[in-house]
Short mmCIF file of C-alpha atoms in Angstrom, two decimals:
data_model
loop_
_atom_site.label_atom_id
_atom_site.label_comp_id
_atom_site.label_asym_id
_atom_site.label_seq_id
_atom_site.Cartn_x
_atom_site.Cartn_y
_atom_site.Cartn_z
CA MET A 1 -46.44 279.22 4.23
CA SER A 2 -46.61 281.23 7.43
CA TYR A 3 -45.32 285.07 7.98
CA LEU A 4 -41.96 283.41 9.47
CA THR A 5 -41.36 281.14 6.98
CA GLN A 6 -41.45 283.19 4.37
CA MET A 7 -39.47 285.87 5.77
CA LEU A 8 -36.75 283.70 7.00
CA ALA A 9 -36.84 280.75 4.68
CA LEU A 10 -38.24 282.22 1.06
CA THR A 11 -37.41 285.41 1.59
CA VAL A 12 -33.30 284.06 2.31
CA GLN A 13 -33.76 282.74 -1.17
CA ASN A 14 -35.07 285.56 -3.01
CA PHE A 15 -31.28 287.09 -2.74
CA VAL A 16 -28.87 284.56 -2.54
CA SER A 17 -30.02 282.98 -5.77
CA ALA A 18 -30.01 286.68 -7.50
CA ALA A 19 -26.67 286.95 -5.76
CA THR A 20 -25.40 283.37 -7.36
CA GLY A 21 -25.94 284.45 -10.23
CA MET A 22 -24.56 287.52 -10.54
CA ALA A 23 -20.87 286.04 -8.95
CA VAL A 24 -21.03 283.27 -11.51
CA LEU A 25 -20.99 286.12 -14.06
CA ALA A 26 -18.52 288.23 -12.04
CA ALA A 27 -16.27 285.26 -12.22
CA LEU A 28 -16.71 285.05 -15.93
CA ILE A 29 -16.12 288.06 -16.97
CA ARG A 30 -12.98 288.15 -15.16
CA ALA A 31 -11.85 285.60 -17.12
CA PHE A 32 -12.11 287.63 -20.37
CA ALA A 33 -10.89 290.75 -18.58
CA ARG A 34 -7.58 288.87 -16.95
CA GLU A 35 -4.79 287.60 -18.83
CA SER A 36 -2.38 284.28 -17.64
CA GLU A 37 -4.16 284.40 -14.04
CA HIS A 38 -5.28 281.56 -12.18
CA GLY A 39 -7.92 283.22 -10.04
CA ILE A 40 -11.26 284.74 -11.00
CA GLY A 41 -12.63 285.70 -8.17
CA ASN A 42 -14.69 285.16 -4.31
CA PHE A 43 -17.22 284.09 -4.65
CA TRP A 44 -18.45 285.12 -0.62
CA ARG A 45 -16.86 288.42 -1.81
CA ASP A 46 -19.26 288.73 -4.84
CA MET A 47 -22.46 287.74 -3.21
CA THR A 48 -22.34 289.55 -0.22
CA ARG A 49 -21.47 292.65 -2.70
CA SER A 50 -24.11 292.21 -4.96
CA VAL A 51 -26.71 291.73 -1.29
CA ILE A 52 -25.50 294.84 -0.08
CA TYR A 53 -24.82 296.71 -2.98
CA ILE A 54 -27.30 296.67 -5.60
CA LEU A 55 -30.11 293.65 -4.13
CA LEU A 56 -30.89 295.43 -0.55
CA PRO A 57 -30.83 298.69 -1.44
CA MET A 58 -33.69 298.28 -5.31
CA SER A 59 -35.52 296.42 -2.50
CA PHE A 60 -35.68 299.17 -0.46
CA VAL A 61 -36.94 301.94 -2.88
CA LEU A 62 -39.37 299.55 -4.55
CA ALA A 63 -41.40 298.45 -1.35
CA LEU A 64 -41.41 302.10 -0.71
CA VAL A 65 -42.69 303.30 -3.65
CA LEU A 66 -45.48 300.18 -4.01
CA VAL A 67 -46.94 301.03 0.13
CA GLY A 68 -48.05 304.49 -1.58
CA GLN A 69 -49.96 303.10 -4.64
CA GLY A 70 -51.53 301.23 -2.10
CA VAL A 71 -49.31 297.22 -2.00
CA VAL A 72 -50.68 296.28 0.91
CA GLN A 73 -47.87 295.57 3.87
CA THR A 74 -48.75 294.24 8.04
CA PHE A 75 -49.17 292.63 9.54
CA ALA A 76 -51.91 292.09 11.63
CA PRO A 77 -54.16 289.35 10.76
CA TYR A 78 -56.55 288.98 7.70
CA ALA A 79 -59.22 291.85 7.74
CA THR A 80 -63.26 291.12 7.61
CA TYR A 81 -65.84 292.78 5.62
CA GLU A 82 -69.56 292.35 4.65
CA PRO A 83 -70.18 291.13 1.31
CA LEU A 84 -72.08 293.35 -0.59
CA ASP A 85 -74.80 290.53 -1.86
CA ARG A 86 -74.85 289.01 1.63
CA PRO A 87 -74.99 291.53 4.37
CA ALA A 88 -74.35 291.23 7.45
CA VAL A 89 -72.46 288.36 6.81
CA VAL A 90 -68.60 288.19 7.96
CA VAL A 91 -66.14 286.95 4.89
CA ASP A 92 -62.31 286.37 5.81
CA SER A 93 -61.04 288.92 3.63
CA ALA A 94 -58.54 287.66 0.38
CA ASN A 95 -54.93 287.27 2.12
CA SER A 96 -53.86 290.88 3.03
CA GLY A 97 -50.20 289.80 5.28
CA ALA A 98 -46.62 291.30 3.08
CA ALA A 99 -47.72 291.59 -0.45
CA ALA A 100 -45.89 295.01 -0.51
CA SER A 101 -42.33 292.61 0.89
CA SER A 102 -43.81 289.40 -1.37
CA ALA A 103 -46.04 290.73 -4.00
CA SER A 104 -45.31 287.56 -6.56
CA ALA A 105 -41.94 285.92 -4.57
CA GLY A 106 -44.35 282.82 -3.57
CA ALA A 107 -46.90 282.00 -0.26
CA ALA A 108 -50.25 281.92 -0.02
CA GLN A 109 -50.45 283.72 3.42
CA LEU A 110 -48.03 286.48 3.98
CA THR A 111 -48.57 289.48 6.49
CA LYS A 112 -47.22 293.11 5.65
CA SER A 113 -44.33 295.09 6.97
CA PRO A 114 -42.33 297.97 5.19
CA TRP A 115 -38.76 295.94 6.16
CA VAL A 116 -40.58 292.57 5.10
CA ARG A 117 -41.46 294.28 2.40
CA TRP A 118 -37.69 295.19 1.61
CA HIS A 119 -37.23 291.45 1.63
CA ARG A 120 -39.71 290.35 -0.25
CA LYS A 121 -42.10 291.60 -2.83
CA SER A 122 -39.46 293.90 -4.95
CA PRO A 123 -35.99 290.74 -4.78
CA SER A 124 -38.54 288.54 -5.99
CA ASN A 125 -40.33 290.26 -8.67
CA SER A 126 -36.97 291.51 -9.28
CA TRP A 127 -34.75 289.40 -9.96
CA VAL A 128 -35.50 285.62 -9.32
CA GLN A 129 -38.85 283.14 -8.95
CA THR A 130 -41.66 283.91 -8.01
CA ALA A 131 -45.17 282.46 -6.94
CA GLY A 132 -47.82 284.67 -5.19
CA ALA A 133 -48.29 286.21 -2.23
CA PHE A 134 -52.69 286.27 -3.76
CA ASN A 135 -52.19 282.76 -6.47
CA VAL A 136 -53.56 284.92 -8.93
CA ASN A 137 -50.09 286.84 -8.56
CA SER A 138 -49.47 290.42 -9.79
CA SER A 139 -52.82 290.38 -11.23
CA HIS A 140 -53.94 291.16 -8.08
CA PRO A 141 -55.38 294.60 -6.91
CA LEU A 142 -53.64 293.86 -3.49
CA GLU A 143 -50.36 293.62 -5.36
CA ASN A 144 -49.93 295.10 -8.41
CA PRO A 145 -53.18 297.63 -7.38
CA THR A 146 -52.49 301.13 -10.20
CA PRO A 147 -50.93 300.63 -13.67
CA PHE A 148 -47.17 302.94 -11.98
CA ALA A 149 -47.38 299.93 -9.56
CA ASN A 150 -47.50 297.28 -12.91
CA LEU A 151 -44.65 299.53 -14.45
CA LEU A 152 -42.73 299.94 -12.05
CA GLU A 153 -42.65 295.85 -12.02
CA MET A 154 -42.33 295.25 -14.68
CA LEU A 155 -38.99 297.65 -15.31
CA ALA A 156 -37.39 295.90 -11.88
CA ILE A 157 -38.07 292.55 -14.02
CA LEU A 158 -35.73 293.91 -16.56
CA ILE A 159 -33.22 296.50 -14.86
CA ILE A 160 -30.65 294.40 -13.58
CA PRO A 161 -29.99 291.71 -16.10
CA ALA A 162 -29.71 294.55 -18.79
CA ALA A 163 -27.76 296.96 -16.43
CA LEU A 164 -25.37 294.56 -16.11
CA CYS A 165 -24.49 293.96 -20.41
CA GLN A 166 -23.48 297.52 -19.48
CA THR A 167 -20.92 296.19 -16.24
CA PHE A 168 -19.76 293.60 -18.55
CA GLY A 169 -18.75 296.07 -21.13
CA LYS A 170 -16.60 298.53 -18.72
CA MET A 171 -15.36 295.10 -17.27
CA VAL A 172 -13.45 293.99 -20.07
CA GLY A 173 -12.47 297.38 -21.32
CA ARG A 174 -15.00 297.48 -24.29
CA PRO A 175 -18.34 299.06 -23.49
CA LYS A 176 -19.67 298.75 -27.46
CA GLN A 177 -19.56 294.52 -26.87
CA GLY A 178 -21.79 295.34 -23.79
CA LEU A 179 -24.14 297.21 -25.88
CA ALA A 180 -24.17 295.25 -28.49
CA LEU A 181 -25.19 292.15 -26.09
CA LEU A 182 -27.60 294.16 -24.85
CA LEU A 183 -29.12 295.13 -28.79
CA SER A 184 -29.23 290.92 -29.22
CA MET A 185 -31.16 290.76 -26.57
CA LEU A 186 -33.94 293.57 -27.42
CA VAL A 187 -34.15 292.67 -31.05
CA LEU A 188 -35.56 289.15 -29.56
CA PHE A 189 -37.09 290.91 -26.91
CA GLY A 190 -39.12 293.58 -29.36
CA ALA A 191 -40.04 291.05 -31.94
CA GLY A 192 -41.30 288.25 -29.18
CA LEU A 193 -43.96 291.50 -27.81
CA ALA A 194 -44.60 292.38 -31.38
CA ILE A 195 -45.84 288.69 -31.91
CA CYS A 196 -47.67 288.58 -29.07
CA VAL A 197 -49.39 292.14 -28.93
CA THR A 198 -50.87 291.66 -31.70
CA SER A 199 -51.85 288.31 -31.02
CA GLU A 200 -53.98 288.33 -28.02
CA ALA A 201 -54.75 292.02 -29.88
CA ALA A 202 -56.79 289.88 -32.44
CA ALA A 203 -60.20 288.34 -32.26
CA LEU A 204 -60.11 284.73 -31.42
CA LEU A 205 -62.44 283.23 -33.79
CA PRO A 206 -64.63 282.15 -30.80
CA GLN A 207 -64.83 285.60 -29.72
CA ALA A 208 -65.36 287.55 -33.04
CA ASN A 209 -68.57 288.84 -32.62
CA LEU A 210 -67.94 289.89 -29.28
CA PRO A 211 -66.86 293.81 -28.82
CA LEU A 212 -64.86 294.78 -25.62
CA VAL A 213 -62.83 298.10 -24.49
CA ASP A 214 -59.32 297.71 -24.94
CA GLY A 215 -57.97 299.67 -21.78
CA GLN A 216 -55.02 301.05 -23.92
CA THR A 217 -56.57 302.33 -27.03
CA GLY A 218 -60.39 302.79 -25.32
CA GLY A 219 -61.78 302.17 -29.02
CA LEU A 220 -63.74 298.92 -29.39
CA LEU A 221 -60.90 295.66 -30.39
CA PRO A 222 -62.26 292.37 -30.37
CA ALA A 223 -59.27 291.47 -28.42
CA ASN A 224 -58.56 288.77 -25.82
CA MET A 225 -59.37 289.65 -22.59
CA GLU A 226 -59.77 286.11 -21.56
CA GLY A 227 -57.51 285.66 -17.87
CA LYS A 228 -56.19 289.98 -18.44
CA GLU A 229 -57.23 292.24 -15.74
CA VAL A 230 -59.47 294.81 -17.22
CA ARG A 231 -57.19 297.84 -15.81
CA PHE A 232 -54.05 296.81 -17.60
CA GLY A 233 -55.43 295.53 -21.03
CA ILE A 234 -53.77 293.52 -23.99
CA ALA A 235 -50.39 295.23 -24.24
CA ASN A 236 -49.25 295.22 -20.77
CA SER A 237 -50.54 292.05 -20.67
CA ALA A 238 -48.19 290.98 -23.10
CA LEU A 239 -46.00 292.91 -22.54
CA TRP A 240 -45.70 291.75 -18.76
CA ALA A 241 -45.38 288.34 -20.50
CA VAL A 242 -43.43 288.61 -22.48
CA ALA A 243 -41.14 290.49 -19.88
CA THR A 244 -41.87 287.77 -17.32
CA THR A 245 -40.77 284.75 -19.18
CA ALA A 246 -37.95 285.91 -21.21
CA ALA A 247 -35.96 287.45 -17.81
CA SER A 248 -37.10 284.39 -16.06
CA ASN A 249 -38.72 285.77 -13.27
CA GLY A 250 -42.28 283.96 -12.94
CA SER A 251 -44.22 286.29 -12.09
CA VAL A 252 -47.68 287.45 -13.83
CA ASN A 253 -50.29 289.74 -14.13
CA SER A 254 -52.46 288.27 -16.52
CA MET A 255 -52.87 284.09 -17.00
CA HIS A 256 -50.85 282.33 -19.77
CA ASP A 257 -53.31 279.58 -20.20
CA SER A 258 -56.14 281.98 -21.40
CA PHE A 259 -53.59 283.13 -23.83
CA SER A 260 -54.02 282.28 -27.94
CA PRO A 261 -51.89 279.84 -29.26
CA LEU A 262 -49.31 281.85 -30.55
CA GLY A 263 -49.81 284.85 -27.84
CA GLY A 264 -49.35 281.74 -25.74
CA LEU A 265 -46.32 280.52 -27.56
CA ILE A 266 -44.25 283.51 -27.35
CA PRO A 267 -43.36 283.42 -23.54
CA MET A 268 -42.76 279.32 -23.49
CA PHE A 269 -40.26 279.83 -26.22
CA MET A 270 -39.00 282.49 -24.45
CA MET A 271 -38.27 280.03 -22.18
CA GLN A 272 -36.91 277.28 -24.59
CA LEU A 273 -34.19 279.89 -25.86
CA GLY A 274 -32.26 279.59 -23.05
CA GLU A 275 -33.22 282.51 -20.69
CA VAL A 276 -30.44 284.65 -22.66
CA VAL A 277 -33.11 287.70 -23.44
CA PHE A 278 -32.08 289.19 -20.16
CA GLY A 279 -32.33 286.19 -18.74
CA GLY A 280 -32.16 285.51 -14.77
CA VAL A 281 -29.67 288.08 -12.26
CA GLY A 282 -26.33 286.73 -13.74
CA SER A 283 -27.53 283.90 -15.38
CA GLY A 284 -29.27 285.58 -18.22
CA LEU A 285 -25.62 287.52 -19.71
CA TYR A 286 -23.68 284.56 -19.05
CA GLY A 287 -25.45 282.50 -20.97
CA LEU A 288 -25.68 285.03 -24.03
CA LEU A 289 -21.89 284.68 -23.57
CA VAL A 290 -22.27 281.49 -24.05
CA PHE A 291 -24.03 281.48 -26.91
CA ALA A 292 -21.94 284.16 -28.23
CA ILE A 293 -18.46 281.95 -28.08
CA ILE A 294 -20.39 279.48 -29.88
CA THR A 295 -21.07 282.36 -32.66
CA VAL A 296 -17.79 283.23 -33.17
CA PHE A 297 -17.02 278.95 -32.99
CA ILE A 298 -19.46 278.88 -36.23
CA ALA A 299 -17.66 281.97 -37.77
CA GLY A 300 -14.83 280.95 -37.31
CA LEU A 301 -15.44 277.80 -39.55
CA MET A 302 -17.04 279.29 -41.32
CA VAL A 303 -13.51 281.67 -42.66
CA GLY A 304 -10.64 278.78 -41.61
CA ARG A 305 -9.42 280.54 -38.36
CA THR A 306 -8.80 279.55 -34.38
CA PRO A 307 -12.51 281.56 -33.18
CA GLU A 308 -11.54 284.34 -30.75
CA PHE A 309 -13.93 286.29 -27.81
CA LEU A 310 -12.49 289.44 -26.57
CA SER A 311 -9.04 288.07 -27.30
CA LYS A 312 -8.81 284.63 -26.37
CA LYS A 313 -8.40 281.73 -27.96
CA ILE A 314 -11.59 279.70 -28.16
CA GLU A 315 -10.56 275.93 -27.71
CA SER A 316 -12.73 272.85 -27.95
CA PHE A 317 -12.64 272.94 -23.71
CA GLU A 318 -13.97 276.04 -23.62
CA ILE A 319 -17.03 274.39 -26.89
CA LYS A 320 -17.23 271.12 -25.38
CA MET A 321 -18.88 273.57 -21.66
CA CYS A 322 -20.97 275.24 -24.13
CA SER A 323 -21.92 272.66 -25.60
CA LEU A 324 -23.28 271.28 -22.05
CA VAL A 325 -25.04 274.29 -21.17
CA ILE A 326 -27.14 274.68 -24.17
CA LEU A 327 -28.36 270.71 -24.15
CA PHE A 328 -28.90 270.22 -20.15
CA PRO A 329 -31.61 272.39 -19.83
CA PRO A 330 -33.54 270.98 -23.58
CA MET A 331 -32.55 267.52 -22.32
CA VAL A 332 -34.48 267.31 -19.47
CA VAL A 333 -37.24 269.21 -21.11
CA LEU A 334 -38.13 267.50 -23.77
CA LEU A 335 -37.67 264.51 -21.81
CA GLY A 336 -39.59 265.49 -18.83
CA THR A 337 -42.73 266.25 -21.29
CA ALA A 338 -41.97 262.73 -23.04
CA LEU A 339 -42.40 261.43 -19.07
CA ALA A 340 -45.15 262.74 -18.31
CA CYS A 341 -47.08 262.48 -21.62
CA ILE A 342 -46.76 258.75 -21.45
CA CYS A 343 -46.92 258.26 -17.58
CA GLN A 344 -50.82 258.73 -16.43
CA ALA A 345 -49.06 260.03 -13.22
CA GLY A 346 -48.64 262.85 -15.72
CA GLN A 347 -52.14 262.69 -17.90
CA SER A 348 -54.42 263.07 -14.92
CA ALA A 349 -53.38 266.37 -13.20
CA VAL A 350 -53.72 267.69 -17.06
CA LEU A 351 -57.50 270.27 -17.28
CA ASN A 352 -58.08 270.41 -20.28
CA SER A 353 -57.19 268.05 -23.84
CA GLY A 354 -55.95 268.25 -26.93
CA PRO A 355 -52.59 270.20 -27.65
CA HIS A 356 -53.57 272.27 -25.30
CA ALA A 357 -52.63 270.02 -22.93
CA PHE A 358 -49.40 269.36 -24.47
CA SER A 359 -48.90 273.19 -24.71
CA GLU A 360 -49.67 273.16 -20.19
CA ILE A 361 -47.10 270.21 -19.62
CA LEU A 362 -44.55 271.40 -22.04
CA TYR A 363 -44.71 274.78 -20.62
CA ALA A 364 -44.31 273.10 -16.79
CA PHE A 365 -40.97 271.13 -17.05
CA SER A 366 -39.34 274.24 -20.23
CA SER A 367 -40.86 276.63 -16.81
CA ALA A 368 -38.74 274.27 -14.62
CA GLY A 369 -36.13 273.66 -16.39
CA ASN A 370 -34.91 277.06 -17.49
CA ASN A 371 -34.90 279.29 -14.32
CA ASN A 372 -38.44 280.64 -14.23
CA GLY A 373 -41.67 279.28 -12.56
CA SER A 374 -44.44 280.70 -14.37
CA ALA A 375 -47.31 278.07 -15.60
CA PHE A 376 -49.99 277.71 -17.71
CA ALA A 377 -52.51 276.59 -14.76
CA GLY A 378 -54.52 273.85 -16.88
CA LEU A 379 -51.82 271.74 -15.09
CA SER A 380 -52.40 270.39 -11.51
CA ALA A 381 -49.14 270.36 -11.36
CA ASN A 382 -49.07 269.68 -7.52
CA SER A 383 -48.84 265.86 -6.67
CA LEU A 384 -46.39 263.75 -6.51
CA PHE A 385 -45.21 262.77 -10.24
CA TYR A 386 -44.84 266.50 -10.82
CA ASN A 387 -43.14 267.19 -7.48
CA THR A 388 -40.54 264.68 -8.50
CA ALA A 389 -40.05 265.94 -12.16
CA LEU A 390 -40.11 269.33 -12.21
CA GLY A 391 -37.78 269.61 -9.01
CA ILE A 392 -35.07 266.84 -10.86
CA ALA A 393 -35.48 269.24 -13.26
CA MET A 394 -34.27 272.16 -11.83
CA TYR A 395 -32.20 270.52 -10.19
CA VAL A 396 -30.42 269.30 -13.23
CA ALA A 397 -30.37 272.62 -15.55
CA ARG A 398 -29.58 274.90 -12.40
CA TYR A 399 -26.41 273.06 -11.20
CA TRP A 400 -25.27 271.68 -15.05
CA LEU A 401 -25.37 275.15 -16.32
CA THR A 402 -23.17 276.69 -13.90
CA ILE A 403 -20.74 274.10 -13.82
CA PRO A 404 -19.99 274.33 -17.08
CA VAL A 405 -19.52 277.90 -17.19
CA LEU A 406 -17.20 278.33 -14.16
CA ALA A 407 -14.85 275.18 -15.89
CA MET A 408 -15.21 276.91 -18.83
CA ALA A 409 -13.96 280.76 -16.37
CA GLY A 410 -11.37 278.62 -15.30
CA THR A 411 -9.30 277.47 -18.80
CA LEU A 412 -9.51 281.51 -20.37
CA VAL A 413 -8.17 283.20 -17.33
CA THR A 414 -4.76 281.73 -17.73
CA LYS A 415 -4.87 282.47 -21.08
CA LYS A 416 -2.93 284.52 -22.69
CA ARG A 417 -4.85 286.87 -25.41
CA ALA A 418 -4.25 286.95 -28.78
CA PRO A 419 -3.06 290.09 -30.47
CA LEU A 420 -5.61 291.67 -33.01
CA SER A 421 -5.01 291.18 -36.55
CA PRO A 422 -6.47 292.09 -40.13
CA GLY A 423 -8.46 288.21 -39.68
CA THR A 424 -10.09 289.09 -36.18
CA MET A 425 -13.79 288.70 -35.96
CA PRO A 426 -15.66 292.04 -34.67
CA THR A 427 -17.82 291.37 -32.24
CA ASP A 428 -19.07 294.16 -31.36
CA ASN A 429 -20.85 295.17 -34.46
CA LEU A 430 -24.02 294.87 -36.40
CA LEU A 431 -23.03 291.49 -38.35
CA PHE A 432 -22.44 290.09 -34.96
CA VAL A 433 -25.00 291.01 -33.92
CA THR A 434 -27.15 289.38 -36.18
CA LEU A 435 -25.00 285.95 -36.63
CA LEU A 436 -25.60 286.44 -32.69
CA VAL A 437 -29.01 286.59 -32.16
CA GLY A 438 -29.65 283.91 -35.89
CA VAL A 439 -27.54 281.34 -33.92
CA VAL A 440 -30.11 281.58 -30.56
CA LEU A 441 -33.22 281.46 -32.72
CA ILE A 442 -31.43 278.21 -34.90
CA PHE A 443 -30.79 276.43 -31.59
CA GLY A 444 -34.36 277.19 -30.22
CA GLY A 445 -36.09 276.35 -33.53
CA LEU A 446 -34.13 273.09 -34.46
CA THR A 447 -34.33 272.06 -30.33
CA PHE A 448 -38.25 272.76 -29.61
CA VAL A 449 -40.29 273.30 -32.43
CA PRO A 450 -40.81 269.86 -33.40
CA ALA A 451 -42.80 270.09 -29.92
CA LEU A 452 -44.07 273.43 -30.70
CA ALA A 453 -45.66 271.49 -33.63
CA LEU A 454 -48.09 269.33 -31.65
CA GLY A 455 -48.70 272.02 -28.43
CA PRO A 456 -49.73 275.81 -29.59
CA ILE A 457 -49.11 275.60 -33.21
CA VAL A 458 -51.17 273.27 -34.24
CA GLU A 459 -53.85 274.68 -31.79
CA HIS A 460 -53.59 277.49 -33.53
CA LEU A 461 -53.93 275.37 -36.76
CA LEU A 462 -56.85 274.04 -35.60
CA MET A 463 -59.06 277.58 -34.33
CA THR A 464 -58.28 279.20 -37.42
CA GLY A 465 -60.09 276.09 -38.97
CA GLY A 466 -63.51 276.28 -36.97
CA LYS A 467 -62.35 273.20 -34.55
#
């Protein structure tokens, strides 16, 4: 893509999509904060505030720091060089353009300027889907040159979704409620990270006799270094994989297709949980609030009381809207995967065989249907079938989450607050956190474990069996 397309088309969407998620979240928060009203805010005002007060300033500062770390940023044509093994032969370099401004945002050809970097790299790497100025994304030294740049970009992925939990607690007047939601995210994130790091640090059977240097410890460790940058090592590669899929980001600093079966399962499962572990900017938190409403509904049924959340009674309409939110993404993921597996157009794009090929297809639709953007790169998805099928999955899974959430906000804002009583279930303590985490895991397990059993789980069993 041209530099102009990168800046004026894709960069605008990087900001607008993030601001839209924050505006929808603000509307839902106001529904809980207000009582017996009919307004949940002004979309344009919320979107403008999000862009001007949050997204642009953070992007600008992060862009300058990344440029200082060596991320290229120039409008000059691609540089040329003489290969060491072929002196006097002039070869075009890897794309040199606006990597600082669009390093993880998605194009094959960019140019750099501090203005562009301010617009492109940090916003995309911080809060929306990304593709990569150099295709290999943040594993490329011109996009992610140093461990410090790697750390900053990972923090940028998570900082706004995490901070919105505090925003929620402050707006509804219950700071502990926001901390309870953040704790729920951290529990799920920490569990996934532990499994992913452990799986990648362990030797794969074919590599058992190949001791490799682990970048984190400096010691010899039989680990799965395939598809990883040695300057990041096992721990930082696994951390990025879990962060990017948990937070609906899509950038990568290692190739997920080269992860071990269980190591690759975790990024896939993080998306399949509904992108509620931090998730997208705004969309992650309102997705978790949907699960919180379902949690109090289930708890209310257990004790025979009308469920309440933040003193608002949860009735049939809210549960119907929540059902739509949690059912549409799995529907498009599983149906899309099934269709791709039974038709020739879907099968012909797979470069591997067996359960790993199924995992690649399942990952692609999980990424499209759950607002991510990363991939198991063994799938040649740039075909008429996959461009169409994945595009439909994106369309359905995005609109049919936003519409029910806004509809639910429209009814909640009109309700009066129910007075607290001895039977009111607290939703800001460890018991509620435990219940919420359990509901999220049960939902993901019941929905996707049968499909995962056909892909990464059976692949792991075959690997351990020496096949």
